[in-house]
Each structure stands twice: as C-alpha cells, then as structure tokens.
Coordinates of C-alpha atoms and ligand atoms in Angstrom, one line a residue:
M1 CA 0.0 0.0 0.0
A2 CA 1.3 3.4 -0.9
V3 CA 2.3 5.7 1.9
V4 CA -0.6 7.7 3.5
G5 CA -0.7 11.3 2.0
S6 CA 0.7 10.2 -1.4
E7 CA -1.2 10.5 -4.7
L8 CA -2.2 6.9 -4.6
N9 CA -3.2 6.9 -1.0
P10 CA -4.4 10.4 -0.1
L11 CA -4.7 11.5 3.5
R12 CA -8.5 11.3 4.2
V13 CA -9.7 13.9 6.7
A14 CA -13.2 14.4 8.1
I15 CA -14.0 18.0 9.1
I16 CA -16.9 18.3 11.5
G17 CA -18.3 21.8 11.2
S18 CA -18.4 24.1 8.2
G19 CA -17.7 27.5 9.9
P20 CA -14.5 29.5 9.4
A21 CA -12.3 27.1 11.4
G22 CA -13.5 24.2 9.1
F23 CA -12.8 26.1 5.9
Y24 CA -9.4 27.4 7.2
T25 CA -8.5 23.8 7.9
V26 CA -9.0 23.1 4.2
S27 CA -7.1 26.2 3.0
N28 CA -4.2 25.4 5.3
F29 CA -4.0 21.8 3.9
M30 CA -4.2 23.2 0.4
K31 CA -0.9 25.1 1.1
I32 CA 0.9 21.8 1.9
K33 CA 2.1 20.7 -1.5
D34 CA 3.8 17.4 -0.6
V35 CA 0.7 15.9 1.2
H36 CA -2.2 14.7 -1.0
V37 CA -5.3 15.2 1.1
E38 CA -9.0 14.7 0.6
T39 CA -11.4 16.5 2.9
D40 CA -15.0 15.7 3.6
M41 CA -16.7 18.5 5.5
Y42 CA -19.8 17.7 7.5
D43 CA -22.4 20.1 8.9
R44 CA -25.7 19.5 10.6
L45 CA -27.2 22.3 8.6
P46 CA -27.7 22.2 4.8
T47 CA -25.9 25.5 4.6
P48 CA -22.1 26.0 5.1
F49 CA -20.2 28.9 6.8
G50 CA -21.3 28.6 10.4
L51 CA -21.3 32.0 12.2
V52 CA -20.5 33.9 9.0
R53 CA -24.0 33.1 7.9
A54 CA -25.8 32.8 11.2
G55 CA -23.7 35.0 13.6
V56 CA -22.2 37.9 11.8
A57 CA -24.6 40.8 12.0
P58 CA -26.7 41.4 8.8
D59 CA -25.6 45.1 8.7
H60 CA -21.9 44.0 8.6
Q61 CA -22.0 42.5 5.1
K62 CA -18.3 43.3 4.6
D63 CA -17.3 40.8 7.3
K64 CA -19.2 38.2 5.3
S65 CA -17.0 38.6 2.2
V66 CA -14.6 36.0 3.7
T67 CA -16.9 33.4 2.2
R68 CA -15.2 34.2 -1.2
A69 CA -12.1 32.6 0.2
Y70 CA -14.1 29.6 1.5
E71 CA -15.6 29.2 -2.0
K72 CA -12.0 28.8 -3.3
S73 CA -11.4 26.0 -0.7
A74 CA -14.7 24.3 -1.7
A75 CA -13.5 24.3 -5.4
Y76 CA -10.4 22.3 -4.3
P77 CA -10.8 18.9 -6.1
G78 CA -10.4 16.8 -2.9
F79 CA -13.2 18.7 -1.1
R80 CA -16.7 17.5 -0.5
F81 CA -19.5 19.0 1.6
F82 CA -21.9 16.7 3.4
G83 CA -24.6 19.1 4.7
N84 CA -27.7 18.2 6.7
V85 CA -25.6 15.5 8.4
E86 CA -25.2 15.5 12.1
Y87 CA -22.2 14.1 14.0
G88 CA -23.6 11.8 16.8
L89 CA -26.8 11.2 14.9
H90 CA -26.1 10.3 11.3
I91 CA -22.4 9.7 11.6
H92 CA -20.3 8.5 14.6
L93 CA -16.7 8.3 15.6
D94 CA -16.5 4.6 14.8
D95 CA -17.6 5.3 11.2
L96 CA -15.0 8.0 10.9
R97 CA -12.3 5.7 12.3
R98 CA -13.2 3.2 9.6
H99 CA -13.2 5.6 6.7
Y100 CA -10.7 8.4 7.5
H101 CA -7.1 8.8 8.8
Q102 CA -7.9 11.9 10.8
V103 CA -10.9 13.9 12.1
I104 CA -10.9 17.5 13.1
F105 CA -13.8 19.0 15.1
T106 CA -14.6 22.6 14.2
T107 CA -18.1 22.8 15.8
G108 CA -17.8 26.3 17.4
S109 CA -19.5 27.4 20.7
P110 CA -23.2 27.2 20.2
F111 CA -24.3 27.5 23.9
D112 CA -24.6 30.7 25.9
R113 CA -23.3 31.3 29.4
N114 CA -25.7 32.1 32.2
L115 CA -25.6 35.0 34.6
G116 CA -26.5 32.8 37.6
I117 CA -28.9 35.3 39.1
S118 CA -32.5 35.0 40.2
G119 CA -35.2 35.6 37.6
E120 CA -32.9 34.7 34.7
H121 CA -35.5 32.2 33.4
L122 CA -38.5 34.6 33.5
E123 CA -40.4 35.2 30.2
G124 CA -38.7 38.0 28.3
S125 CA -35.2 36.9 29.4
H126 CA -33.2 35.5 26.5
S127 CA -29.7 34.7 25.5
A128 CA -28.2 36.9 22.8
T129 CA -27.3 33.7 21.0
E130 CA -31.0 33.0 20.4
F131 CA -31.8 36.5 19.2
V132 CA -28.7 36.7 16.9
A133 CA -29.6 33.2 15.4
W134 CA -33.2 34.3 14.9
Y135 CA -32.5 37.6 13.1
N136 CA -29.9 35.8 11.0
G137 CA -32.3 33.1 9.8
H138 CA -30.8 30.1 11.5
P139 CA -33.4 27.3 10.9
D140 CA -33.5 26.1 14.5
F141 CA -34.4 29.6 15.7
A142 CA -36.7 30.9 13.0
D143 CA -39.9 30.4 15.1
R144 CA -38.5 32.0 18.3
Q145 CA -40.5 35.0 19.7
F146 CA -39.1 38.1 21.1
D147 CA -41.5 40.7 22.6
L148 CA -40.5 43.8 20.9
T149 CA -43.6 45.6 22.0
Q150 CA -41.5 46.3 25.2
E151 CA -40.2 49.9 25.5
N152 CA -37.2 49.1 27.6
V153 CA -34.6 46.5 26.8
V154 CA -31.5 45.5 28.8
V155 CA -28.5 43.9 27.1
V156 CA -26.0 42.4 29.7
G157 CA -22.3 42.2 28.6
M158 CA -19.9 44.6 26.9
G159 CA -18.6 42.4 24.0
N160 CA -19.2 42.7 20.3
V161 CA -22.2 40.4 20.4
A162 CA -23.8 42.8 22.9
M163 CA -23.0 45.7 20.5
D164 CA -24.6 43.7 17.6
V165 CA -27.8 43.1 19.6
A166 CA -28.1 46.7 20.8
R167 CA -27.3 48.1 17.3
I168 CA -30.0 45.9 15.7
L169 CA -32.5 47.1 18.3
C170 CA -31.6 50.8 17.7
K171 CA -31.6 50.8 13.9
T172 CA -34.6 51.8 11.8
H173 CA -36.5 49.5 9.5
A174 CA -35.0 51.3 6.5
E175 CA -31.5 50.6 7.8
L176 CA -32.2 47.0 8.4
A177 CA -34.3 46.3 5.3
A178 CA -31.2 46.9 3.1
T179 CA -29.5 43.9 4.8
D180 CA -29.9 40.1 4.5
M181 CA -31.7 39.9 7.9
A182 CA -34.2 37.1 7.9
D183 CA -37.6 38.3 6.7
H184 CA -39.4 37.0 9.8
A185 CA -37.1 39.2 11.9
L186 CA -37.5 42.2 9.7
R187 CA -41.3 42.0 10.0
V188 CA -41.1 41.9 13.8
L189 CA -38.5 44.6 14.1
Q190 CA -40.6 46.9 11.8
Q191 CA -43.3 46.8 14.5
S192 CA -40.7 47.4 17.3
K193 CA -41.9 49.7 20.2
V194 CA -38.4 49.7 21.7
R195 CA -37.5 53.1 23.0
N196 CA -34.6 52.6 25.5
V197 CA -31.8 50.1 25.2
Y198 CA -29.4 49.7 28.1
I199 CA -26.1 47.9 27.7
L200 CA -24.6 46.9 31.0
G201 CA -20.8 46.4 31.5
R202 CA -19.6 45.1 34.8
R203 CA -16.2 46.8 34.4
G204 CA -15.1 50.2 33.1
P205 CA -14.5 51.6 29.6
A206 CA -10.9 50.5 29.6
Q207 CA -11.9 46.9 30.2
A208 CA -14.8 46.7 27.7
A209 CA -14.5 43.7 25.3
F210 CA -15.9 45.6 22.3
T211 CA -13.6 46.8 19.5
P212 CA -13.2 50.4 18.3
P213 CA -15.3 50.2 15.0
E214 CA -18.2 48.7 17.0
I215 CA -18.3 51.4 19.7
K216 CA -17.9 54.1 17.0
E217 CA -20.9 52.8 15.2
M218 CA -23.0 53.4 18.3
G219 CA -22.8 57.1 17.6
E220 CA -24.0 56.8 14.0
F221 CA -27.7 55.8 14.3
E222 CA -30.2 57.7 12.3
E223 CA -32.9 57.6 15.0
A224 CA -31.1 56.8 18.3
D225 CA -28.9 58.9 20.6
V226 CA -26.1 57.3 22.5
N227 CA -25.8 58.2 26.2
V228 CA -22.9 57.6 28.6
L229 CA -22.8 58.9 32.2
A230 CA -19.8 61.2 32.7
E231 CA -18.9 59.6 36.0
E232 CA -18.9 56.1 34.4
A233 CA -16.8 57.3 31.4
M234 CA -14.0 58.5 33.7
L235 CA -11.2 56.0 34.3
D236 CA -10.3 55.1 37.9
V237 CA -6.6 55.6 38.9
A238 CA -5.6 52.0 38.3
S239 CA -7.2 51.7 34.9
Q240 CA -5.6 55.0 33.8
T241 CA -2.2 54.0 35.1
L242 CA -2.3 50.6 33.3
L243 CA -3.5 52.3 30.1
D244 CA -0.8 55.0 30.3
A245 CA 1.8 52.2 30.6
S246 CA 0.4 49.9 27.9
Q247 CA -0.7 52.6 25.4
D248 CA -2.9 49.8 23.9
K249 CA -4.3 51.3 20.7
N250 CA -7.7 49.6 20.8
T251 CA -8.3 50.5 24.5
L252 CA -7.2 54.1 23.9
K253 CA -9.7 54.3 21.0
N254 CA -12.5 52.7 23.0
V255 CA -12.0 55.0 26.0
A256 CA -11.8 58.1 23.7
A257 CA -15.1 57.1 22.0
V258 CA -16.9 56.4 25.3
Q259 CA -15.7 59.7 26.8
A260 CA -16.8 61.6 23.6
Y261 CA -20.3 60.1 24.1
A262 CA -20.3 61.3 27.7
V263 CA -20.1 65.0 26.6
R264 CA -22.2 64.7 23.4
E265 CA -25.4 66.7 23.2
N266 CA -28.5 64.5 23.1
Q267 CA -30.5 65.2 19.9
R268 CA -33.8 63.8 21.3
K269 CA -34.0 61.1 18.7
P270 CA -36.9 58.6 19.1
R271 CA -34.7 55.9 20.6
Q272 CA -32.1 56.2 23.4
L273 CA -29.1 53.9 23.9
Y274 CA -27.6 53.9 27.3
I275 CA -24.1 52.4 27.7
R276 CA -23.6 51.8 31.4
F277 CA -20.2 50.9 33.0
L278 CA -19.4 49.4 36.4
V279 CA -22.8 47.8 36.9
S280 CA -23.9 44.2 37.3
P281 CA -27.4 42.8 37.2
T282 CA -28.2 41.0 40.5
E283 CA -31.8 40.1 39.9
L284 CA -34.4 40.1 37.1
I285 CA -37.6 41.2 38.8
G286 CA -40.7 39.5 37.5
E287 CA -44.4 40.1 37.5
A288 CA -46.7 37.2 36.6
G289 CA -43.8 35.2 35.3
Q290 CA -42.6 38.0 33.0
V291 CA -39.5 40.1 33.5
H292 CA -40.3 43.7 34.2
A293 CA -37.2 45.2 35.7
V294 CA -33.5 44.6 36.3
K295 CA -31.9 45.2 39.7
I296 CA -28.3 46.3 39.3
N297 CA -25.4 46.9 41.6
K298 CA -22.9 49.6 41.2
N299 CA -19.3 48.1 41.0
E300 CA -15.8 49.2 41.8
L301 CA -12.6 47.8 40.4
Y302 CA -9.9 46.1 42.4
M303 CA -6.7 44.4 41.3
D304 CA -6.5 40.7 41.8
D305 CA -3.3 38.6 42.6
Q306 CA -2.5 38.4 38.9
G307 CA -2.7 42.1 38.4
A308 CA -6.0 42.0 36.6
L309 CA -8.7 44.6 37.3
K310 CA -11.9 42.9 38.4
A311 CA -15.3 44.1 39.4
R312 CA -16.7 43.9 42.9
A313 CA -20.1 45.1 44.1
T314 CA -20.6 48.2 46.2
T315 CA -23.7 48.7 48.2
A316 CA -25.3 51.1 45.7
E317 CA -28.3 49.6 43.9
E318 CA -30.5 50.8 41.1
I319 CA -33.6 49.4 39.3
I320 CA -33.9 49.6 35.5
P321 CA -37.4 49.0 34.2
A322 CA -37.2 46.5 31.3
G323 CA -39.6 43.9 29.8
L324 CA -36.9 42.3 27.6
V325 CA -33.4 41.2 28.7
F326 CA -30.7 39.7 26.6
R327 CA -27.7 38.2 28.3
S328 CA -24.6 38.4 26.1
V329 CA -21.8 37.2 28.4
G330 CA -20.0 34.8 26.2
Y331 CA -20.6 31.4 24.5
K332 CA -19.5 27.9 25.3
G333 CA -19.1 24.7 23.4
K334 CA -21.4 21.7 23.2
P335 CA -20.0 18.4 24.2
L336 CA -19.8 15.8 21.3
S337 CA -20.3 12.1 21.7
D338 CA -17.0 10.2 22.2
V339 CA -15.0 13.4 22.2
P340 CA -13.2 14.4 25.5
F341 CA -14.6 17.6 26.8
N342 CA -13.4 20.2 29.3
E343 CA -16.6 21.3 31.1
S344 CA -15.1 24.3 32.9
W345 CA -13.7 25.8 29.7
G346 CA -16.6 24.7 27.5
T347 CA -14.1 23.4 24.9
I348 CA -12.9 20.0 23.6
A349 CA -10.0 18.8 25.7
N350 CA -6.9 19.5 23.6
H351 CA -3.3 20.6 23.5
R352 CA -2.7 23.1 20.7
G353 CA -5.4 21.3 18.7
A354 CA -4.5 17.7 19.4
I355 CA -7.4 16.1 21.3
T356 CA -6.3 14.8 24.8
N357 CA -7.5 12.2 27.2
N358 CA -8.0 12.8 30.9
D359 CA -4.4 12.0 31.6
G360 CA -3.2 14.6 29.1
S361 CA -2.1 12.0 26.5
T362 CA -3.2 12.8 22.9
V363 CA -5.7 10.7 21.0
P364 CA -4.1 9.7 17.7
G365 CA -6.1 10.9 14.7
M366 CA -8.4 13.4 16.6
Y367 CA -8.0 17.2 16.4
T368 CA -9.9 20.4 16.9
A369 CA -9.7 24.1 15.7
G370 CA -11.7 27.3 16.2
W371 CA -13.9 28.3 19.2
I372 CA -14.4 24.7 20.3
K373 CA -10.6 24.4 20.6
R374 CA -9.7 27.7 22.2
G375 CA -13.0 29.2 23.4
P376 CA -15.1 32.1 21.9
S377 CA -12.5 34.7 21.3
G378 CA -11.0 36.8 18.5
V379 CA -12.3 37.8 15.1
I380 CA -13.1 35.5 12.1
G381 CA -9.4 35.7 10.9
T382 CA -8.2 34.4 14.3
N383 CA -9.5 31.0 13.2
K384 CA -7.0 31.0 10.3
T385 CA -3.9 30.9 12.5
C386 CA -5.8 28.6 14.9
A387 CA -6.5 26.1 12.1
Q388 CA -2.9 26.5 10.8
E389 CA -1.5 25.4 14.2
T390 CA -3.7 22.3 14.2
V391 CA -3.0 21.4 10.6
G392 CA 0.7 21.7 11.3
L393 CA 0.2 19.1 14.0
M394 CA -1.9 16.8 11.8
V395 CA 0.9 16.8 9.1
A396 CA 3.6 16.2 11.7
D397 CA 1.6 13.3 13.2
L398 CA 1.0 11.9 9.7
A399 CA 4.8 11.8 9.2
M400 CA 5.0 9.7 12.4
N401 CA 2.1 7.4 11.3
K402 CA 0.0 8.7 14.2
H403 CA -3.5 8.4 12.7
F404 CA -6.5 6.2 12.6
Q405 CA -6.1 2.9 10.7
P406 CA -9.1 3.0 8.4
T407 CA -10.3 -0.2 6.7
D408 CA -12.1 1.4 3.8
T409 CA -10.8 4.7 2.4
D410 CA -12.8 4.6 -0.8
P411 CA -14.6 8.0 -0.8
A412 CA -17.7 6.4 -2.4
A413 CA -18.0 4.0 0.6
I414 CA -18.4 6.7 3.2
E415 CA -20.8 8.6 1.0
A416 CA -22.9 5.6 0.5
L417 CA -23.0 5.0 4.3
V418 CA -23.9 8.6 5.1
R419 CA -26.6 8.6 2.3
S420 CA -28.1 5.4 3.8
R421 CA -28.6 7.2 7.1
Q422 CA -29.4 10.6 5.7
P423 CA -31.0 10.4 2.2
D424 CA -31.3 14.2 2.3
L425 CA -27.6 14.8 2.3
V426 CA -26.8 18.2 0.9
S427 CA -23.7 18.4 -1.4
Y428 CA -21.9 21.6 -2.1
A429 CA -23.6 21.8 -5.6
D430 CA -26.9 21.4 -3.8
W431 CA -26.0 24.3 -1.5
K432 CA -25.1 26.4 -4.5
K433 CA -28.7 26.1 -5.7
V434 CA -29.9 27.5 -2.4
D435 CA -27.2 30.2 -2.5
L436 CA -28.1 31.3 -6.1
A437 CA -31.8 31.3 -5.3
E438 CA -31.2 33.5 -2.2
L439 CA -28.9 35.9 -4.2
A440 CA -31.4 36.1 -7.1
A441 CA -34.2 37.0 -4.6
G442 CA -31.8 39.6 -3.1
D443 CA -31.1 41.1 -6.5
A444 CA -34.8 41.5 -7.1
S445 CA -35.3 43.4 -3.9
N446 CA -32.0 45.4 -3.7
R447 CA -30.7 43.4 -0.8
P448 CA -27.5 41.3 -0.5
R449 CA -29.6 38.1 -0.4
V450 CA -33.0 36.9 0.9
K451 CA -32.3 34.0 3.2
I452 CA -34.3 30.8 3.3
S453 CA -34.5 29.8 7.0
N454 CA -36.5 26.6 6.7
V455 CA -34.7 23.3 6.0
N456 CA -37.6 21.7 4.2
E457 CA -37.9 24.7 1.9
M458 CA -34.2 24.4 1.1
L459 CA -34.5 20.7 0.4
E460 CA -37.5 21.2 -1.9
L461 CA -35.6 23.9 -3.8
I462 CA -32.6 21.5 -4.1
R463 CA -34.9 18.7 -5.5
S464 CA -36.7 20.9 -7.9
Ligands
NAP501 P1 -16.8 38.6 24.8 O1 -16.1 39.5 23.8 O2 -16.0 37.6 25.5 O3 -17.6 39.6 25.8 C1 -18.3 39.0 26.9 C2 -18.7 40.2 27.8 O4 -19.5 39.6 28.8 C3 -17.6 40.9 28.4 O5 -17.9 42.3 28.5 C4 -17.6 40.3 29.9 O6 -17.1 41.2 30.8 C5 -19.1 40.1 30.0 N1 -19.4 39.2 31.1 C6 -19.0 37.9 31.3 N2 -19.5 37.4 32.4 C7 -20.3 38.3 32.9 C8 -21.2 38.4 34.0 N3 -21.3 37.3 34.8 N4 -21.8 39.5 34.3 C9 -21.7 40.6 33.5 N5 -20.9 40.6 32.4 C10 -20.2 39.5 32.1 O7 -18.0 37.7 24.1 P2 -19.0 38.0 22.9 O8 -19.4 39.4 22.9 O9 -19.9 36.9 23.0 O10 -18.1 37.8 21.6 C11 -17.4 36.5 21.3 C12 -16.3 36.8 20.3 O11 -16.9 37.1 19.0 C13 -15.4 37.9 20.7 O12 -14.1 37.6 20.4 C14 -15.9 39.0 19.8 O13 -15.0 40.0 19.5 C15 -16.3 38.2 18.5 N6 -17.3 39.0 17.7 C16 -16.7 39.9 16.9 C17 -17.6 40.7 16.1 C18 -17.0 41.7 15.2 O14 -15.8 41.6 14.9 N7 -17.7 42.7 14.8 C19 -19.0 40.6 16.3 C20 -19.5 39.7 17.2 C21 -18.6 38.9 18.0 P3 -15.6 41.0 31.5 O15 -14.7 41.6 30.4 O16 -15.7 41.8 32.7 O17 -15.4 39.6 31.7

C-alpha cells in the first residue's frame, strides 16, 4: 500500500463543522504541497459557513465577504460537503475511524453562558445567542418569539455580540431592510416599540470587550442617541495607570469614543441607547412570570493577585425597568459524543489542537480548531492561525504514522454509508442552488440576499 498522503493513498480527513475554522483547515491543507489530502466537511445544517452566515450581524456585510475565500477551498478537487448530516446522529466516531485517517472538530461554541442570578429564566429573558440566530435566519431559531412591544430592553455584557444586539434594536426599518436579515425578523423589528436600550458592562471603559469600530458605530444611528454617564466614562486611577503604561491602541480608541459620548449633546431622537459601565445585574424582577425590571449593583474595580482589574459590588443599587433582557456574556461549546470535553472551559480537551485524554495524552487521529478548541475569542481571521496550528500538528503526526487505521478509504463507501442514514444529504452543488436562489431574490429586492430559513424549503428547492 502506498504511503498515506501520497497521490495513490491520499490522507483522508473528516472535518466536523463548516464554519470559518473548518474552511481554514481546508485552505491550510491546500498550502501543503507534498501531502495529498481529501477532505469531507460535515455540517448538521444544509448551509455552510457557520457563524459567518448565522452569527455575523446582517448590517456587517463586509465581514461576510470572507466566504469568497471559502468558495475557493470548496473548489479544491479533494473537497466534499456533506450538509444536513449531524455528527452523533447520522455519523459516529466509529464510522470516521473506519473511513478516515484523521478527524478535526470545528463545531464552534453554540451554547450561551448564564448569569446565575435570580429571575434569569423569566419570560422575556433570553440569550443573545437565540436573538442573533433568529434575526440571521438560523433554521433552528426561526420560530422564536421576542416581545419587541416592550419599550425598555437591557443587554447584559460589553462584548461585540452585545453591541450587535443593541445596534439591531436601535436601527430603523430602512437601515435593516437593506441587509440580509431574515424576513421574519424584519417584520417583527418593523413593529418594534423599543425606545430605550441599556447595555450593562460590569467593568469600566478600559476593560470593555468591544472593539473600536463597533463602539464608533453606536454614535451613528439615524434615530437613536447614545448616552454615557460622565462619572462612568472617567477612568479610575488603576485603569488610567495601566493604560498610560500599555498605550494599547484599541483600548485608547475605546476609551476616547466612550468619553466623547459622555459629553455629546442629546438630539432627542426617538430611541435612546444607554451604555452603562461598572454595573452588574443582581436580579431580574418579574411580574406574573414576565421580567419587568432589572436590579443592578454599582461596582468598583480592584486588582487581583494576577494584576487584573476585576469588578466587585458596592452597596449602591438601582432598578432599570425592562420587559426584555438579553444576556450576552459569552458562549461555550457543546460536548460531542465520544470526544473528551473540558466542562469548565466549555471546549474540547486539547493541547494546541490535538485532542487529549483525561491523563493529558493525545488521542491519535483526533484534532480540533476554532472556538471549540480555544474558546469564543477573536475575530473571524483568528481562526485561520488557529487552524494553521492544528493542521501543522496533523501533518507532523502523519509523518510519524500517528493516525486512525481505516479499513475502507474509498470516498464512495463513506458517502454511501452517510446517504443510507441521511438520504437528504446536501452536497456543495446542492447548497449552491440555495445560494443562487437567495442571491437572485436579493437582487430582485435590492438586498445582498433573501435568506431561506426553513430546511424543508431548502430541500424542496434542491430537489426541484
Ligand atoms: P466577549 O467578547 O467575551 O464579551 C463578553 C462580555 O460579557 C464581556 O464584556 C464580559 O465582561 C461580560 N461578562 C462575562 N460574564 C459576565 C457576568 N457574569 N456579568 C456581566 N458581564 C459578564 O464575548 P462576545 O461578545 O460573545 O463575543 C465573542 C467573540 O466574538 C469575541 O471575540 C468578539 O470580539 C467576537 N465578535 C466579533 C464581532 C466583530 O468583529 N464585529 C462581532 C461579534 C462577535 P468582562 O470583560 O468583565 O469579563
């Protein structure tokens, strides 16, 4: 038998998850000229691109242009897409061991983190994850309901997801209608009665997790003013000292933007956005099972043993009336069957992308990349270097014969097996039919695309 990775016996790799980390795995392999590789990419949805399709905000179309690079990877002759196929349901680790030399899990972080406060599960309290997936047309979330007849909305967290959620709530129908936001969300947002949006950050402006372009956009709404309290915009001595020393460019820009908002004249626009710092929700107060206010504590910063500035509660409290609450305090991964998982990190147990057992030893043939490897951090491009690190290990392990010992590497055999379990397997060519239909509908209505958010509708279109 020819050596694994040669033209006669290509390295067969299964990629579980078709988001950025999955596609960057393919592009990194494509750069390695002396290894012949064939990649089969699985996704439980019929559509590829993960969070680029279902997470990146619809009014941030430029960020979605990375899919052009993913299209190039998909055109690679050794690439196949097996959409509408779920790991753990239609395909299992034993199957992958029989048909591939290596598997890489790039399944992202679909779960949200809780606040752990009383009232969190009242009606009207949601995770940002659900809202984002809903307005982006993720099929699993298309029928969710969000009560946008509420005038006051609280968004907890100070990262870019919180910014996305608040921005979508503050924009006008005309601003949103020009995007590829799901039609069901556009209809509900058009009727929105939201007047006041509060973003709550537990630390100060110098510790905010948002990035400069996102905070800058908050000052550019057609019909919403941005408000920051002067006393919350001012840095405490420790934050100022650390910033003076680091001169971190992003933090300097963030702080400058926040401080400019604190002195900006309010133009009495119909909507008001309040960006609050040094406050933590301590309770969601309900009435008849429905959230109607958020109790918050004023915080102060202290330096922990590692020199990090952390928030701690003071005795000052405040109540913000709100009938709708979104928690946006980070994501975590979902455990996968037969894959070692680190519960406290919410990631697959791994060392630099090689999956590890409880004793720290690596599991030959099993790898991970993206958020499920390192946690939900960084921008889309961060997954490129992340996947590069893992692919480097995969190639090094191949040279040492550390991989599965498959008994049937014929690409037709695994496809036949998958089709026997999921007759509605969606190939890349099938997805392109959906893609073209969405783009054509977009063209007809002057939008980037009109998304189909129902799996059956996609399958009917593919069959037609
Ligand atoms: P994130 O950037 O990690 O932000 C999480 C926020 O939640 C932080 O402000 C954090 O505050 C806060 N938080 C955590 N636990 C909390 C608690 N118990 N109470 C109150 N606040 C709490 O997460 P994310 O916003 O979900 O974003 C995930 C990743 O996607 C990030 O890397 C982000 O930059 C990226 N992303 C990028 C874009 C873009 O480029 N436009 C858009 C969306 C998402 P502390 O800092 O105090 O912990």
